[in-house]
Amino acid sequence: MENFENHIHPNLNLSKHPVVVHVRCPDCFKQYGVQVSEITESKPRFECLDCKTQFWIAFPEVLEQKEVIGFPVNWLNTPGQRILDESSSAVKMSREVPDVVAPIKESEKDIKDSGPISPEPQGSPSSSTKKEGLRFSVDLDPTVDFQESKKALAEFPCPKCEGLNPGGTKECRHCGVLIEVFKLRLKEGRFTLANPPSRPVVTAWEQVIGDYANTKGHQNFVDLAVRLGQSTYAIGKYKSLLEVYPGDELAEKMIAQLAVLSVHHSLGTEEARKAQKEREPLPAVKKSKVSFSFVIVMLSIVIISLGYFVPNLRNLMGIGVSLLFITLALRYHFKLIR
């Protein structure tokens, strides 16, 4: 094998670039690692082991990116059809991440068999090379918009709200959930939505993620969550961040602040409820239609009547008169009873 630096880009200094380039399959988004020293062409092609999709990358442009998504082979600037034979010297990708793999290369025999590729006139049928074994034929569509196809290929739906997100997004830009953590919890059956967050709180969290270093945004999110009684949701969001980025000082600080503010908020709410209850007027006591003095007067009259009509109970007349006198005195003179 020829030296890579002399084969394609003799002026390229590999010491200034990473040894491994991280590439994702455009169909299933599985991540692989490619040894830069193994690339011997400007558009190396690969085949995913999971979905068998064949794709390519642009070299050396990929060296400036931390991670790229491969392009389908039908985006290659080659008119007509392209046939890939399984007998070509292709090294497939392995299943571990990061993987160190070599790009697919056509053998000299395949190149001789296929012959030189010349552009065909527009409207003529695409040609393909007949070969034994497995064939992979792709018709190029000149009407496909490269940028739109790339955008549609890179987007994937959120597992929670089904909103589309760009490839490689860790947090859904629609509902704010951490996608990988949500998938893990959903798989383990630990995720519940007993207290779904309100839209203002979700919007505040999206602003926090958009400018994570801005402490004012964090403070606004915390204050809003506490005021709306959704401290549990806010604490859960920061804990989810700690699961992905352990030891984040800002997240730990916000969790401690939320715990304190939620306790004060609950105590303040309880005290306000008690104060409101104290300010409410006591219910009026219903007055009895029959007063106490009226009952005593009637009892005194009954006692006097018994003493008057029963000779043996003459003494009751004195008791009844005394009781009647005392009752009237307490009611009208001293105003002690009603």
mmCIF file of C-alpha atoms in Angstrom:
data_model
loop_
_atom_site.group_PDB
_atom_site.id
_atom_site.type_symbol
_atom_site.label_atom_id
_atom_site.label_comp_id
_atom_site.label_asym_id
_atom_site.label_seq_id
_atom_site.Cartn_x
_atom_site.Cartn_y
_atom_site.Cartn_z
ATOM 1 C CA MET A 1 0.000 0.000 0.000
ATOM 2 C CA GLU A 2 1.321 3.423 -0.921
ATOM 3 C CA ASN A 3 2.001 5.974 1.753
ATOM 4 C CA PHE A 4 -1.238 7.852 2.461
ATOM 5 C CA GLU A 5 0.312 11.331 2.555
ATOM 6 C CA ASN A 6 1.933 10.846 -0.840
ATOM 7 C CA HIS A 7 -1.053 9.061 -2.366
ATOM 8 C CA ILE A 8 -3.778 11.718 -2.062
ATOM 9 C CA HIS A 9 -2.710 14.855 -0.239
ATOM 10 C CA PRO A 10 1.078 15.097 -0.042
ATOM 11 C CA ASN A 11 0.916 18.419 1.840
ATOM 12 C CA LEU A 12 -1.419 17.121 4.576
ATOM 13 C CA ASN A 13 0.177 16.967 8.028
ATOM 14 C CA LEU A 14 -1.538 14.147 9.942
ATOM 15 C CA SER A 15 0.160 15.087 13.207
ATOM 16 C CA LYS A 16 -2.169 18.088 13.524
ATOM 17 C CA HIS A 17 -5.338 16.028 13.087
ATOM 18 C CA PRO A 18 -6.965 13.191 15.061
ATOM 19 C CA VAL A 19 -5.875 9.631 14.401
ATOM 20 C CA VAL A 20 -9.475 8.365 14.288
ATOM 21 C CA VAL A 21 -12.437 10.009 12.537
ATOM 22 C CA HIS A 22 -15.889 9.302 14.019
ATOM 23 C CA VAL A 23 -18.487 8.507 11.357
ATOM 24 C CA ARG A 24 -22.188 7.661 11.701
ATOM 25 C CA CYS A 25 -24.250 5.523 9.356
ATOM 26 C CA PRO A 26 -26.808 7.762 7.549
ATOM 27 C CA ASP A 27 -29.542 5.154 7.943
ATOM 28 C CA CYS A 28 -29.341 3.824 11.522
ATOM 29 C CA PHE A 29 -26.911 6.477 12.935
ATOM 30 C CA LYS A 30 -24.609 3.829 14.415
ATOM 31 C CA GLN A 31 -21.220 5.360 15.263
ATOM 32 C CA TYR A 32 -17.915 3.995 13.962
ATOM 33 C CA GLY A 33 -14.289 5.036 14.133
ATOM 34 C CA VAL A 34 -12.081 5.159 11.022
ATOM 35 C CA GLN A 35 -8.289 5.103 11.119
ATOM 36 C CA VAL A 36 -7.094 8.151 9.162
ATOM 37 C CA SER A 37 -3.952 6.321 8.107
ATOM 38 C CA GLU A 38 -6.066 3.647 6.370
ATOM 39 C CA ILE A 39 -7.861 6.099 4.058
ATOM 40 C CA THR A 40 -6.347 5.919 0.557
ATOM 41 C CA GLU A 41 -8.870 7.891 -1.495
ATOM 42 C CA SER A 42 -10.697 11.213 -1.342
ATOM 43 C CA LYS A 43 -14.154 9.589 -1.108
ATOM 44 C CA PRO A 44 -13.750 6.334 0.836
ATOM 45 C CA ARG A 45 -16.799 4.100 1.030
ATOM 46 C CA PHE A 46 -18.057 2.003 3.949
ATOM 47 C CA GLU A 47 -20.744 -0.527 4.742
ATOM 48 C CA CYS A 48 -22.663 -0.572 8.041
ATOM 49 C CA LEU A 49 -22.757 -3.966 9.736
ATOM 50 C CA ASP A 50 -26.216 -3.387 11.259
ATOM 51 C CA CYS A 51 -28.327 -2.128 8.352
ATOM 52 C CA LYS A 52 -25.944 -2.961 5.445
ATOM 53 C CA THR A 53 -26.168 0.635 4.194
ATOM 54 C CA GLN A 54 -23.220 1.737 2.070
ATOM 55 C CA PHE A 55 -22.023 5.312 2.385
ATOM 56 C CA TRP A 56 -18.989 7.537 1.882
ATOM 57 C CA ILE A 57 -17.238 10.536 3.427
ATOM 58 C CA ALA A 58 -15.337 13.488 1.977
ATOM 59 C CA PHE A 59 -11.656 13.478 2.836
ATOM 60 C CA PRO A 60 -9.770 15.444 4.152
ATOM 61 C CA GLU A 61 -12.714 17.730 4.981
ATOM 62 C CA VAL A 62 -13.820 15.346 7.753
ATOM 63 C CA LEU A 63 -10.643 16.043 9.711
ATOM 64 C CA GLU A 64 -12.040 19.432 10.740
ATOM 65 C CA GLN A 65 -15.140 17.841 12.305
ATOM 66 C CA LYS A 66 -15.410 15.936 15.573
ATOM 67 C CA GLU A 67 -18.113 13.680 14.168
ATOM 68 C CA VAL A 68 -19.754 13.383 10.744
ATOM 69 C CA ILE A 69 -22.658 11.522 9.164
ATOM 70 C CA GLY A 70 -21.806 9.526 6.060
ATOM 71 C CA PHE A 71 -23.346 10.299 2.674
ATOM 72 C CA PRO A 72 -25.272 7.636 0.696
ATOM 73 C CA VAL A 73 -23.388 6.309 -2.294
ATOM 74 C CA ASN A 74 -26.013 7.738 -4.658
ATOM 75 C CA TRP A 75 -24.645 11.193 -3.826
ATOM 76 C CA LEU A 76 -21.323 10.375 -5.469
ATOM 77 C CA ASN A 77 -20.649 12.542 -8.508
ATOM 78 C CA THR A 78 -20.697 9.554 -10.865
ATOM 79 C CA PRO A 79 -23.263 9.398 -13.722
ATOM 80 C CA GLY A 80 -25.167 6.193 -14.350
ATOM 81 C CA GLN A 81 -25.190 3.269 -11.941
ATOM 82 C CA ARG A 82 -22.468 2.014 -9.631
ATOM 83 C CA ILE A 83 -22.099 -1.680 -8.768
ATOM 84 C CA LEU A 84 -20.265 -2.842 -5.681
ATOM 85 C CA ASP A 85 -19.238 -6.475 -5.651
ATOM 86 C CA GLU A 86 -18.740 -8.451 -2.480
ATOM 87 C CA SER A 87 -15.529 -9.828 -3.967
ATOM 88 C CA SER A 88 -13.935 -6.365 -3.752
ATOM 89 C CA SER A 89 -11.442 -5.870 -0.949
ATOM 90 C CA ALA A 90 -13.862 -4.273 1.517
ATOM 91 C CA VAL A 91 -13.294 -4.153 5.240
ATOM 92 C CA LYS A 92 -16.653 -3.931 7.021
ATOM 93 C CA MET A 93 -17.192 -1.988 10.184
ATOM 94 C CA SER A 94 -17.169 -3.720 13.549
ATOM 95 C CA ARG A 95 -19.839 -3.297 16.224
ATOM 96 C CA GLU A 96 -17.906 -1.634 19.030
ATOM 97 C CA VAL A 97 -17.638 2.132 19.528
ATOM 98 C CA PRO A 98 -15.204 3.704 18.989
ATOM 99 C CA ASP A 99 -14.342 1.328 16.112
ATOM 100 C CA VAL A 100 -11.160 1.469 14.088
ATOM 101 C CA VAL A 101 -11.960 0.311 10.584
ATOM 102 C CA ALA A 102 -10.574 0.608 7.093
ATOM 103 C CA PRO A 103 -12.535 2.051 4.159
ATOM 104 C CA ILE A 104 -13.893 -0.086 1.341
ATOM 105 C CA LYS A 105 -11.508 -0.175 -1.609
ATOM 106 C CA GLU A 106 -12.026 -1.615 -5.064
ATOM 107 C CA SER A 107 -9.454 -4.153 -6.162
ATOM 108 C CA GLU A 108 -7.402 -3.593 -9.269
ATOM 109 C CA LYS A 109 -9.256 -6.466 -10.967
ATOM 110 C CA ASP A 110 -12.632 -4.789 -10.380
ATOM 111 C CA ILE A 111 -11.310 -1.535 -11.797
ATOM 112 C CA LYS A 112 -9.979 -3.282 -14.898
ATOM 113 C CA ASP A 113 -13.246 -5.181 -15.392
ATOM 114 C CA SER A 114 -15.393 -2.095 -15.048
ATOM 115 C CA GLY A 115 -13.202 -0.029 -17.364
ATOM 116 C CA PRO A 116 -12.936 3.748 -17.458
ATOM 117 C CA ILE A 117 -16.073 5.673 -16.560
ATOM 118 C CA SER A 118 -17.119 8.205 -19.168
ATOM 119 C CA PRO A 119 -20.035 10.626 -18.851
ATOM 120 C CA GLU A 120 -23.189 9.529 -20.650
ATOM 121 C CA PRO A 121 -25.418 11.907 -22.600
ATOM 122 C CA GLN A 122 -28.498 13.148 -20.799
ATOM 123 C CA GLY A 123 -31.490 10.906 -21.297
ATOM 124 C CA SER A 124 -29.511 7.766 -22.105
ATOM 125 C CA PRO A 125 -30.108 4.698 -19.907
ATOM 126 C CA SER A 126 -27.630 4.158 -17.110
ATOM 127 C CA SER A 127 -25.109 1.399 -17.609
ATOM 128 C CA SER A 128 -24.005 -1.156 -15.058
ATOM 129 C CA THR A 129 -21.262 -3.749 -15.033
ATOM 130 C CA LYS A 130 -22.422 -7.371 -14.986
ATOM 131 C CA LYS A 131 -20.575 -9.280 -12.274
ATOM 132 C CA GLU A 132 -21.131 -12.549 -10.506
ATOM 133 C CA GLY A 133 -22.085 -12.547 -6.854
ATOM 134 C CA LEU A 134 -23.847 -9.861 -4.829
ATOM 135 C CA ARG A 135 -24.501 -6.597 -6.677
ATOM 136 C CA PHE A 136 -25.425 -3.197 -5.315
ATOM 137 C CA SER A 137 -26.886 -0.937 -7.999
ATOM 138 C CA VAL A 138 -27.982 2.648 -7.353
ATOM 139 C CA ASP A 139 -29.590 4.991 -9.897
ATOM 140 C CA LEU A 140 -28.540 8.588 -9.475
ATOM 141 C CA ASP A 141 -31.315 11.154 -9.376
ATOM 142 C CA PRO A 142 -30.068 14.588 -10.511
ATOM 143 C CA THR A 143 -33.236 16.233 -9.163
ATOM 144 C CA VAL A 144 -32.377 15.415 -5.537
ATOM 145 C CA ASP A 145 -31.415 18.505 -3.561
ATOM 146 C CA PHE A 146 -28.225 17.699 -1.676
ATOM 147 C CA GLN A 147 -28.835 20.027 1.277
ATOM 148 C CA GLU A 148 -32.503 19.065 1.733
ATOM 149 C CA SER A 149 -31.704 15.354 1.528
ATOM 150 C CA LYS A 150 -28.891 15.752 4.024
ATOM 151 C CA LYS A 151 -31.157 17.656 6.420
ATOM 152 C CA ALA A 152 -33.947 15.084 6.172
ATOM 153 C CA LEU A 153 -31.453 12.279 6.663
ATOM 154 C CA ALA A 154 -29.887 13.880 9.730
ATOM 155 C CA GLU A 155 -33.169 14.550 11.553
ATOM 156 C CA PHE A 156 -34.715 11.942 13.840
ATOM 157 C CA PRO A 157 -37.899 11.952 15.979
ATOM 158 C CA CYS A 158 -37.877 12.460 19.729
ATOM 159 C CA PRO A 159 -38.963 9.260 21.539
ATOM 160 C CA LYS A 160 -41.220 11.320 23.829
ATOM 161 C CA CYS A 161 -42.936 14.033 21.752
ATOM 162 C CA GLU A 162 -41.997 12.731 18.252
ATOM 163 C CA GLY A 163 -40.649 16.155 17.269
ATOM 164 C CA LEU A 164 -37.815 16.165 14.715
ATOM 165 C CA ASN A 165 -34.315 16.944 15.979
ATOM 166 C CA PRO A 166 -30.986 17.331 14.131
ATOM 167 C CA GLY A 167 -28.638 14.372 14.140
ATOM 168 C CA GLY A 168 -26.477 14.133 17.240
ATOM 169 C CA THR A 169 -28.879 16.193 19.375
ATOM 170 C CA LYS A 170 -28.753 15.097 23.013
ATOM 171 C CA GLU A 171 -31.734 17.128 24.223
ATOM 172 C CA CYS A 172 -35.033 17.454 22.362
ATOM 173 C CA ARG A 173 -35.515 21.027 21.195
ATOM 174 C CA HIS A 174 -39.308 20.648 21.476
ATOM 175 C CA CYS A 175 -39.957 19.077 24.893
ATOM 176 C CA GLY A 176 -36.489 19.455 26.476
ATOM 177 C CA VAL A 177 -36.033 15.783 27.403
ATOM 178 C CA LEU A 178 -32.588 14.163 27.366
ATOM 179 C CA ILE A 179 -33.090 11.664 24.572
ATOM 180 C CA GLU A 180 -30.615 8.954 25.623
ATOM 181 C CA VAL A 181 -31.660 9.121 29.287
ATOM 182 C CA PHE A 182 -35.340 9.006 28.298
ATOM 183 C CA LYS A 183 -34.752 5.926 26.144
ATOM 184 C CA LEU A 184 -32.930 4.224 29.018
ATOM 185 C CA ARG A 185 -35.654 4.992 31.549
ATOM 186 C CA LEU A 186 -38.380 4.063 29.094
ATOM 187 C CA LYS A 187 -36.665 0.731 28.528
ATOM 188 C CA GLU A 188 -36.343 0.093 32.255
ATOM 189 C CA GLY A 189 -39.951 1.158 32.895
ATOM 190 C CA ARG A 190 -38.943 3.878 35.378
ATOM 191 C CA PHE A 191 -40.270 6.918 33.505
ATOM 192 C CA THR A 192 -43.621 8.412 34.473
ATOM 193 C CA LEU A 193 -45.450 11.635 33.730
ATOM 194 C CA ALA A 194 -47.465 11.938 36.934
ATOM 195 C CA ASN A 195 -46.907 15.702 37.106
ATOM 196 C CA PRO A 196 -46.341 17.008 33.553
ATOM 197 C CA PRO A 197 -44.619 20.403 33.414
ATOM 198 C CA SER A 198 -46.366 23.546 32.231
ATOM 199 C CA ARG A 199 -45.341 25.219 29.005
ATOM 200 C CA PRO A 200 -43.674 28.276 30.646
ATOM 201 C CA VAL A 201 -41.394 25.996 32.672
ATOM 202 C CA VAL A 202 -40.469 23.967 29.572
ATOM 203 C CA THR A 203 -39.716 27.182 27.669
ATOM 204 C CA ALA A 204 -37.519 28.419 30.525
ATOM 205 C CA TRP A 205 -35.619 25.122 30.479
ATOM 206 C CA GLU A 206 -35.082 25.411 26.722
ATOM 207 C CA GLN A 207 -33.571 28.846 27.318
ATOM 208 C CA VAL A 208 -31.274 27.350 29.966
ATOM 209 C CA ILE A 209 -30.042 24.686 27.544
ATOM 210 C CA GLY A 210 -29.599 27.286 24.801
ATOM 211 C CA ASP A 211 -27.260 29.350 26.999
ATOM 212 C CA TYR A 212 -26.143 26.990 29.732
ATOM 213 C CA ALA A 213 -23.357 29.230 31.038
ATOM 214 C CA ASN A 214 -25.800 32.078 31.746
ATOM 215 C CA THR A 215 -26.554 31.864 35.474
ATOM 216 C CA LYS A 216 -29.398 34.362 35.131
ATOM 217 C CA GLY A 217 -31.274 31.937 32.901
ATOM 218 C CA HIS A 218 -30.823 29.190 35.496
ATOM 219 C CA GLN A 219 -32.117 31.495 38.232
ATOM 220 C CA ASN A 220 -35.185 32.469 36.191
ATOM 221 C CA PHE A 221 -35.951 28.801 35.557
ATOM 222 C CA VAL A 222 -35.581 27.922 39.248
ATOM 223 C CA ASP A 223 -37.760 30.831 40.415
ATOM 224 C CA LEU A 224 -40.479 30.016 37.881
ATOM 225 C CA ALA A 225 -40.503 26.314 38.777
ATOM 226 C CA VAL A 226 -40.760 27.089 42.505
ATOM 227 C CA ARG A 227 -43.488 29.676 41.981
ATOM 228 C CA LEU A 228 -45.581 27.284 39.869
ATOM 229 C CA GLY A 229 -45.020 24.381 42.262
ATOM 230 C CA GLN A 230 -42.945 22.320 39.806
ATOM 231 C CA SER A 231 -39.723 22.037 41.765
ATOM 232 C CA THR A 232 -39.749 18.262 41.315
ATOM 233 C CA TYR A 233 -39.634 18.663 37.537
ATOM 234 C CA ALA A 234 -36.774 21.176 37.752
ATOM 235 C CA ILE A 235 -34.758 18.971 40.106
ATOM 236 C CA GLY A 236 -35.349 16.033 37.777
ATOM 237 C CA LYS A 237 -34.004 17.996 34.808
ATOM 238 C CA TYR A 238 -30.788 18.885 36.632
ATOM 239 C CA LYS A 239 -30.395 15.310 37.878
ATOM 240 C CA SER A 240 -30.772 14.111 34.297
ATOM 241 C CA LEU A 241 -27.953 16.454 33.332
ATOM 242 C CA LEU A 242 -25.797 15.024 36.107
ATOM 243 C CA GLU A 243 -26.407 11.532 34.748
ATOM 244 C CA VAL A 244 -24.966 12.635 31.412
ATOM 245 C CA TYR A 245 -22.357 15.083 32.793
ATOM 246 C CA PRO A 246 -21.426 13.883 36.314
ATOM 247 C CA GLY A 247 -19.923 16.489 38.623
ATOM 248 C CA ASP A 248 -21.425 19.551 36.929
ATOM 249 C CA GLU A 249 -21.098 22.235 39.628
ATOM 250 C CA LEU A 250 -23.833 24.490 38.255
ATOM 251 C CA ALA A 251 -26.365 21.648 38.151
ATOM 252 C CA GLU A 252 -25.502 20.582 41.709
ATOM 253 C CA LYS A 253 -25.838 24.185 42.905
ATOM 254 C CA MET A 254 -29.259 24.573 41.282
ATOM 255 C CA ILE A 255 -30.495 21.293 42.801
ATOM 256 C CA ALA A 256 -29.513 22.464 46.299
ATOM 257 C CA GLN A 257 -31.168 25.828 45.706
ATOM 258 C CA LEU A 258 -34.350 24.188 44.430
ATOM 259 C CA ALA A 259 -34.522 21.945 47.494
ATOM 260 C CA VAL A 260 -34.277 24.930 49.864
ATOM 261 C CA LEU A 261 -36.673 27.160 47.915
ATOM 262 C CA SER A 262 -39.274 24.428 47.548
ATOM 263 C CA VAL A 263 -39.317 23.905 51.338
ATOM 264 C CA HIS A 264 -39.674 27.647 51.985
ATOM 265 C CA HIS A 265 -42.363 27.887 49.340
ATOM 266 C CA SER A 266 -44.364 25.046 50.869
ATOM 267 C CA LEU A 267 -44.034 26.553 54.368
ATOM 268 C CA GLY A 268 -44.983 29.992 53.093
ATOM 269 C CA THR A 269 -47.999 28.576 51.322
ATOM 270 C CA GLU A 270 -49.128 26.823 54.498
ATOM 271 C CA GLU A 271 -48.676 29.991 56.587
ATOM 272 C CA ALA A 272 -50.579 32.059 54.040
ATOM 273 C CA ARG A 273 -53.375 29.521 54.120
ATOM 274 C CA LYS A 274 -53.535 29.727 57.920
ATOM 275 C CA ALA A 275 -53.518 33.548 57.868
ATOM 276 C CA GLN A 276 -56.332 33.573 55.342
ATOM 277 C CA LYS A 277 -58.294 31.213 57.528
ATOM 278 C CA GLU A 278 -57.775 33.478 60.556
ATOM 279 C CA ARG A 279 -58.978 36.514 58.623
ATOM 280 C CA GLU A 280 -62.202 34.814 57.686
ATOM 281 C CA PRO A 281 -65.105 35.822 60.015
ATOM 282 C CA LEU A 282 -66.405 33.181 62.368
ATOM 283 C CA PRO A 283 -69.793 31.779 61.439
ATOM 284 C CA ALA A 284 -72.609 33.435 63.362
ATOM 285 C CA VAL A 285 -74.110 31.335 66.151
ATOM 286 C CA LYS A 286 -77.757 30.742 65.580
ATOM 287 C CA LYS A 287 -79.825 32.219 68.385
ATOM 288 C CA SER A 288 -82.434 30.053 69.994
ATOM 289 C CA LYS A 289 -85.976 31.240 69.528
ATOM 290 C CA VAL A 290 -86.765 30.441 73.205
ATOM 291 C CA SER A 291 -84.687 32.475 75.685
ATOM 292 C CA PHE A 292 -83.388 31.151 79.002
ATOM 293 C CA SER A 293 -85.328 33.690 81.050
ATOM 294 C CA PHE A 294 -88.571 32.705 79.344
ATOM 295 C CA VAL A 295 -88.027 29.084 80.382
ATOM 296 C CA ILE A 296 -87.388 30.123 84.028
ATOM 297 C CA VAL A 297 -90.497 32.311 84.083
ATOM 298 C CA MET A 298 -92.665 29.519 82.742
ATOM 299 C CA LEU A 299 -91.182 27.099 85.296
ATOM 300 C CA SER A 300 -91.899 29.572 88.112
ATOM 301 C CA ILE A 301 -95.530 29.883 86.986
ATOM 302 C CA VAL A 302 -95.925 26.106 86.976
ATOM 303 C CA ILE A 303 -94.504 25.850 90.522
ATOM 304 C CA ILE A 304 -96.793 28.624 91.788
ATOM 305 C CA SER A 305 -99.802 26.936 90.164
ATOM 306 C CA LEU A 306 -99.000 23.626 91.845
ATOM 307 C CA GLY A 307 -98.735 25.296 95.247
ATOM 308 C CA TYR A 308 -102.011 27.158 94.728
ATOM 309 C CA PHE A 309 -104.151 24.207 93.610
ATOM 310 C CA VAL A 310 -102.604 21.452 95.784
ATOM 311 C CA PRO A 311 -103.144 22.135 99.507
ATOM 312 C CA ASN A 312 -100.272 19.932 100.602
ATOM 313 C CA LEU A 313 -97.815 21.858 98.354
ATOM 314 C CA ARG A 314 -98.514 25.387 99.533
ATOM 315 C CA ASN A 315 -94.814 25.972 100.116
ATOM 316 C CA LEU A 316 -94.178 25.694 96.377
ATOM 317 C CA MET A 317 -95.916 29.013 95.864
ATOM 318 C CA GLY A 318 -93.163 30.797 97.811
ATOM 319 C CA ILE A 319 -90.447 28.970 95.887
ATOM 320 C CA GLY A 320 -92.051 29.831 92.559
ATOM 321 C CA VAL A 321 -92.482 33.501 93.467
ATOM 322 C CA SER A 322 -88.859 33.736 94.637
ATOM 323 C CA LEU A 323 -87.589 32.114 91.432
ATOM 324 C CA LEU A 324 -89.715 34.415 89.314
ATOM 325 C CA PHE A 325 -88.460 37.510 91.171
ATOM 326 C CA ILE A 326 -84.808 36.522 90.856
ATOM 327 C CA THR A 327 -85.171 35.800 87.131
ATOM 328 C CA LEU A 328 -86.823 39.123 86.345
ATOM 329 C CA ALA A 329 -84.237 41.012 88.407
ATOM 330 C CA LEU A 330 -81.296 39.345 86.606
ATOM 331 C CA ARG A 331 -82.849 40.015 83.217
ATOM 332 C CA TYR A 332 -84.106 43.578 83.402
ATOM 333 C CA HIS A 333 -82.076 45.165 86.190
ATOM 334 C CA PHE A 334 -78.656 43.500 86.040
ATOM 335 C CA LYS A 335 -78.981 42.418 82.378
ATOM 336 C CA LEU A 336 -77.063 39.201 83.070
ATOM 337 C CA ILE A 337 -79.350 36.797 81.294
ATOM 338 C CA ARG A 338 -81.499 36.985 78.244
#
